[in-house]
Amino acid sequence: AQSVAQPEDQVNVAEGNPLTVKCTYSVSGNPYLFWYVQYPNRGLQFLLKYITGDNLVKGSYGFEAEFNKSQTSFHLKKPSALVSDSALYFCAVRDGNYGGSQGNLIFGKGTKLSVKP
Amino acid sequence: GAGVSQSPSNKVTEKGKDVELRCDPISGHTALYWYRQSLGQGLEFLIYFQGNSAPDKSGLPSDRFSAERTGGSVSTLTIQRTQQEDSAVYLCASSLLSEQYFGPGTRLTVT
């Protein structure tokens, strides 16, 4: 069975400091990994994805994530946090061995990021 | 370009009534998904349409839930005999490649 864990319900960071939002996953085949952000009363916005290739992927708004196969992790990072980054962040996975590039995603519970000035 | 749109944005209904939620995907996207977001349950997959293939209904929580996609574009999610536990935000997404693009959601409240 596929699953995603986001161990932190909330992450607090001071503006200008680096941030990390943690994600670990479990799939039997090749993981397709995604990060989404949700601002209040809005739908989810795609940030970045890992399918294959370089383990460090760069996405929107200066975010990046590193795929670590041995640790089954895909942590989201940003070198310098902004107050406007405050939102709910979701990690998601699907098993790339089934159904090609498209198919439903399994989401983590979400991590609330709070960036204070 | 236009993103995924959903209507209505909010729906309040009485327990036992039927509701229909609409999703207009991004033009040209071949896949369409419905998810449900509720407190304590996070984001749950409901149903997935891909082209002309039979939909993947494996996430539908009960036979009160159904969905159709007409002409490979617009989709309607129908909930019959609504219950209070159906209260949630229903999100629609579409995709052409691996990443999915989400609509703003429909907030359903069952009283």
Tab-separated table of C-alpha atoms in Angstrom:
chain	number	residue	atom	x	y	z
A	1	ALA	CA	0.000	0.000	0.000
A	2	GLN	CA	1.119	3.527	-0.699
A	3	SER	CA	1.412	6.035	2.114
A	4	VAL	CA	2.872	9.420	2.952
A	5	ALA	CA	3.886	10.747	6.351
A	6	GLN	CA	4.400	14.358	7.289
A	7	PRO	CA	5.622	14.061	10.865
A	8	GLU	CA	5.159	17.720	11.788
A	9	ASP	CA	1.724	19.280	12.070
A	10	GLN	CA	3.312	22.728	12.223
A	11	VAL	CA	6.691	24.294	11.449
A	12	ASN	CA	7.614	27.735	12.754
A	13	VAL	CA	10.399	29.710	11.121
A	14	ALA	CA	11.679	33.272	11.351
A	15	GLU	CA	11.692	35.264	8.138
A	16	GLY	CA	15.037	35.013	6.356
A	17	ASN	CA	15.910	31.670	7.947
A	18	PRO	CA	16.028	28.406	5.993
A	19	LEU	CA	12.991	26.156	6.217
A	20	THR	CA	12.454	22.418	5.907
A	21	VAL	CA	9.147	20.597	5.754
A	22	LYS	CA	9.567	16.854	6.139
A	23	CYS	CA	7.985	14.064	4.128
A	24	THR	CA	8.556	10.319	4.029
A	25	TYR	CA	6.784	7.888	1.759
A	26	SER	CA	6.107	4.226	1.130
A	27	VAL	CA	5.422	2.690	-2.278
A	28	SER	CA	6.231	-0.730	-3.663
A	29	GLY	CA	7.394	0.527	-7.068
A	30	ASN	CA	8.959	3.730	-8.351
A	31	PRO	CA	7.806	6.788	-6.429
A	32	TYR	CA	6.380	9.808	-8.169
A	33	LEU	CA	6.588	12.552	-5.549
A	34	PHE	CA	4.923	15.945	-5.371
A	35	TRP	CA	4.629	18.992	-3.161
A	36	TYR	CA	1.566	21.209	-3.133
A	37	VAL	CA	0.791	24.391	-1.205
A	38	GLN	CA	-2.619	25.543	-0.044
A	39	TYR	CA	-3.328	29.119	0.953
A	40	PRO	CA	-6.428	29.853	3.094
A	41	ASN	CA	-9.705	29.198	1.260
A	42	ARG	CA	-7.854	28.269	-1.914
A	43	GLY	CA	-7.268	25.067	-3.833
A	44	LEU	CA	-3.931	23.299	-3.949
A	45	GLN	CA	-1.134	24.771	-6.040
A	46	PHE	CA	1.552	22.559	-7.572
A	47	LEU	CA	5.067	23.404	-6.343
A	48	LEU	CA	7.369	20.715	-7.689
A	49	LYS	CA	7.724	17.035	-8.519
A	50	TYR	CA	10.243	14.230	-8.672
A	51	ILE	CA	9.778	11.546	-11.297
A	52	THR	CA	13.295	10.560	-12.255
A	53	GLY	CA	16.733	12.089	-12.710
A	54	ASP	CA	18.506	14.546	-10.442
A	55	ASN	CA	17.626	13.996	-6.798
A	56	LEU	CA	17.399	17.742	-6.165
A	57	VAL	CA	14.407	19.281	-7.851
A	58	LYS	CA	13.610	22.973	-8.007
A	59	GLY	CA	10.129	24.385	-8.113
A	60	SER	CA	8.033	27.492	-7.819
A	61	TYR	CA	8.661	30.403	-5.431
A	62	GLY	CA	12.254	29.360	-4.685
A	63	PHE	CA	11.320	26.000	-3.180
A	64	GLU	CA	13.313	22.846	-3.757
A	65	ALA	CA	13.108	19.265	-2.568
A	66	GLU	CA	15.585	16.442	-2.304
A	67	PHE	CA	14.684	12.854	-3.124
A	68	ASN	CA	16.478	10.374	-0.885
A	69	LYS	CA	15.772	6.804	-1.910
A	70	SER	CA	17.570	5.130	0.988
A	71	GLN	CA	15.661	7.179	3.547
A	72	THR	CA	12.440	7.198	1.486
A	73	SER	CA	12.215	10.927	2.039
A	74	PHE	CA	11.330	13.962	-0.035
A	75	HIS	CA	11.810	16.978	2.219
A	76	LEU	CA	10.791	20.436	1.017
A	77	LYS	CA	13.320	23.226	1.541
A	78	LYS	CA	13.846	26.914	0.972
A	79	PRO	CA	17.043	28.800	1.777
A	80	SER	CA	15.342	31.977	3.025
A	81	ALA	CA	11.731	31.969	4.220
A	82	LEU	CA	9.256	34.753	3.526
A	83	VAL	CA	6.200	35.690	5.577
A	84	SER	CA	4.168	35.088	2.417
A	85	ASP	CA	5.286	31.424	2.460
A	86	SER	CA	2.968	30.847	5.429
A	87	ALA	CA	0.478	28.225	4.244
A	88	LEU	CA	-0.421	24.545	4.426
A	89	TYR	CA	1.963	22.227	2.587
A	90	PHE	CA	1.079	18.765	1.320
A	91	CYS	CA	3.389	16.004	0.169
A	92	ALA	CA	1.906	13.412	-2.200
A	93	VAL	CA	2.993	10.171	-3.848
A	94	ARG	CA	1.879	7.669	-6.410
A	95	ASP	CA	3.413	4.425	-7.595
A	96	GLY	CA	4.859	5.081	-11.021
A	97	ASN	CA	4.824	1.377	-11.859
A	98	TYR	CA	1.055	1.474	-12.282
A	99	GLY	CA	-1.000	3.439	-14.751
A	100	GLY	CA	1.737	5.456	-16.420
A	101	SER	CA	2.359	9.092	-15.594
A	102	GLN	CA	-1.212	9.836	-14.468
A	103	GLY	CA	-3.221	8.490	-11.595
A	104	ASN	CA	-4.580	9.391	-8.200
A	105	LEU	CA	-2.275	10.764	-5.542
A	106	ILE	CA	-1.932	9.737	-1.927
A	107	PHE	CA	-1.522	12.824	0.241
A	108	GLY	CA	0.058	13.406	3.605
A	109	LYS	CA	-1.949	15.097	6.337
A	110	GLY	CA	-0.306	18.445	5.634
A	111	THR	CA	2.109	20.673	7.539
A	112	LYS	CA	1.223	24.209	8.506
A	113	LEU	CA	4.162	26.524	7.901
A	114	SER	CA	4.226	29.749	9.876
A	115	VAL	CA	6.865	32.337	9.021
A	116	LYS	CA	7.159	35.209	11.470
A	117	PRO	CA	8.715	38.597	10.673
B	1	GLY	CA	-4.956	30.467	-19.332
B	2	ALA	CA	-8.062	29.355	-17.470
B	3	GLY	CA	-7.567	26.963	-14.616
B	4	VAL	CA	-9.864	24.336	-13.174
B	5	SER	CA	-13.185	25.819	-12.130
B	6	GLN	CA	-15.763	24.384	-9.754
B	7	SER	CA	-19.318	25.306	-8.919
B	8	PRO	CA	-20.905	26.133	-6.624
B	9	SER	CA	-18.192	27.469	-4.352
B	10	ASN	CA	-20.394	26.815	-1.325
B	11	LYS	CA	-23.381	24.540	-0.875
B	12	VAL	CA	-25.527	24.126	2.208
B	13	THR	CA	-28.014	21.300	2.097
B	14	GLU	CA	-30.304	19.446	4.449
B	15	LYS	CA	-29.567	15.905	5.469
B	16	GLY	CA	-31.180	13.468	3.071
B	17	LYS	CA	-31.130	15.762	0.040
B	18	ASP	CA	-29.154	15.067	-3.139
B	19	VAL	CA	-26.426	17.446	-4.347
B	20	GLU	CA	-24.501	17.884	-7.580
B	21	LEU	CA	-21.053	19.419	-7.753
B	22	ARG	CA	-19.565	20.537	-11.049
B	23	CYS	CA	-15.997	20.627	-12.328
B	24	ASP	CA	-14.652	22.241	-15.508
B	25	PRO	CA	-11.126	20.969	-16.117
B	26	ILE	CA	-8.337	22.719	-17.967
B	27	SER	CA	-8.953	22.451	-21.701
B	28	GLY	CA	-7.036	19.567	-23.246
B	29	HIS	CA	-6.369	17.753	-19.982
B	30	THR	CA	-7.134	14.078	-20.413
B	31	ALA	CA	-7.426	13.098	-16.773
B	32	LEU	CA	-9.837	14.386	-14.138
B	33	TYR	CA	-9.882	13.619	-10.427
B	34	TRP	CA	-12.151	14.219	-7.465
B	35	TYR	CA	-10.790	14.449	-3.929
B	36	ARG	CA	-12.390	15.274	-0.599
B	37	GLN	CA	-10.714	17.400	2.077
B	38	SER	CA	-12.059	17.262	5.585
B	39	LEU	CA	-10.734	17.980	9.055
B	40	GLY	CA	-9.115	14.938	10.538
B	41	GLN	CA	-9.147	13.016	7.260
B	42	GLY	CA	-6.850	15.127	5.140
B	43	LEU	CA	-7.175	14.735	1.377
B	44	GLU	CA	-8.940	11.588	0.204
B	45	PHE	CA	-9.081	10.343	-3.366
B	46	LEU	CA	-12.602	9.680	-4.615
B	47	ILE	CA	-12.631	8.930	-8.355
B	48	TYR	CA	-10.408	9.287	-11.432
B	49	PHE	CA	-11.314	9.589	-15.126
B	50	GLN	CA	-8.734	8.997	-17.853
B	51	GLY	CA	-9.768	9.548	-21.448
B	52	ASN	CA	-12.358	7.027	-22.577
B	53	SER	CA	-11.329	4.388	-20.049
B	54	ALA	CA	-13.623	3.157	-17.324
B	55	PRO	CA	-13.224	5.416	-14.275
B	56	ASP	CA	-11.329	4.312	-11.190
B	57	LYS	CA	-14.013	4.446	-8.516
B	58	SER	CA	-11.965	2.805	-5.805
B	59	GLY	CA	-12.044	5.844	-3.499
B	60	LEU	CA	-15.795	6.404	-3.398
B	61	PRO	CA	-16.854	5.954	0.247
B	62	SER	CA	-20.319	4.558	-0.443
B	63	ASP	CA	-22.805	3.875	-3.218
B	64	ARG	CA	-24.424	7.232	-2.459
B	65	PHE	CA	-21.510	8.806	-4.340
B	66	SER	CA	-21.286	8.769	-8.124
B	67	ALA	CA	-19.636	10.826	-10.835
B	68	GLU	CA	-19.730	11.183	-14.549
B	69	ARG	CA	-17.647	12.965	-17.120
B	70	THR	CA	-19.430	14.048	-20.248
B	71	GLY	CA	-17.652	14.438	-23.569
B	72	GLY	CA	-14.287	13.991	-21.918
B	73	SER	CA	-14.558	17.395	-20.304
B	74	VAL	CA	-16.998	18.579	-17.615
B	75	SER	CA	-17.579	16.306	-14.647
B	76	THR	CA	-20.380	16.133	-12.098
B	77	LEU	CA	-20.059	14.536	-8.681
B	78	THR	CA	-23.417	13.515	-7.230
B	79	ILE	CA	-24.057	12.688	-3.601
B	80	GLN	CA	-27.437	11.132	-2.879
B	81	ARG	CA	-29.209	11.230	0.482
B	82	THR	CA	-26.512	13.419	2.016
B	83	GLN	CA	-25.334	12.750	5.546
B	84	GLN	CA	-23.607	15.084	7.983
B	85	GLU	CA	-20.344	13.192	7.570
B	86	ASP	CA	-20.371	14.221	3.897
B	87	SER	CA	-19.594	17.794	4.967
B	88	ALA	CA	-16.195	18.631	3.477
B	89	VAL	CA	-14.467	20.545	0.716
B	90	TYR	CA	-14.676	18.683	-2.569
B	91	LEU	CA	-11.716	19.335	-4.833
B	92	CYS	CA	-11.462	18.623	-8.521
B	93	ALA	CA	-8.159	18.353	-10.384
B	94	SER	CA	-7.104	17.721	-13.962
B	95	SER	CA	-3.861	16.699	-15.578
B	96	LEU	CA	-2.194	16.168	-18.909
B	97	LEU	CA	1.088	14.883	-17.489
B	98	SER	CA	1.956	13.730	-13.987
B	99	GLU	CA	1.194	16.917	-12.076
B	100	GLN	CA	-2.390	17.682	-11.194
B	101	TYR	CA	-3.926	21.146	-11.180
B	102	PHE	CA	-6.642	21.789	-8.644
B	103	GLY	CA	-9.749	23.892	-8.642
B	104	PRO	CA	-10.761	26.102	-5.693
B	105	GLY	CA	-13.146	23.486	-4.349
B	106	THR	CA	-16.782	23.317	-3.307
B	107	ARG	CA	-17.453	23.585	0.412
B	108	LEU	CA	-20.394	21.302	1.221
B	109	THR	CA	-22.204	21.677	4.515
B	110	VAL	CA	-24.907	19.185	5.420
B	111	THR	CA	-27.223	20.400	8.187
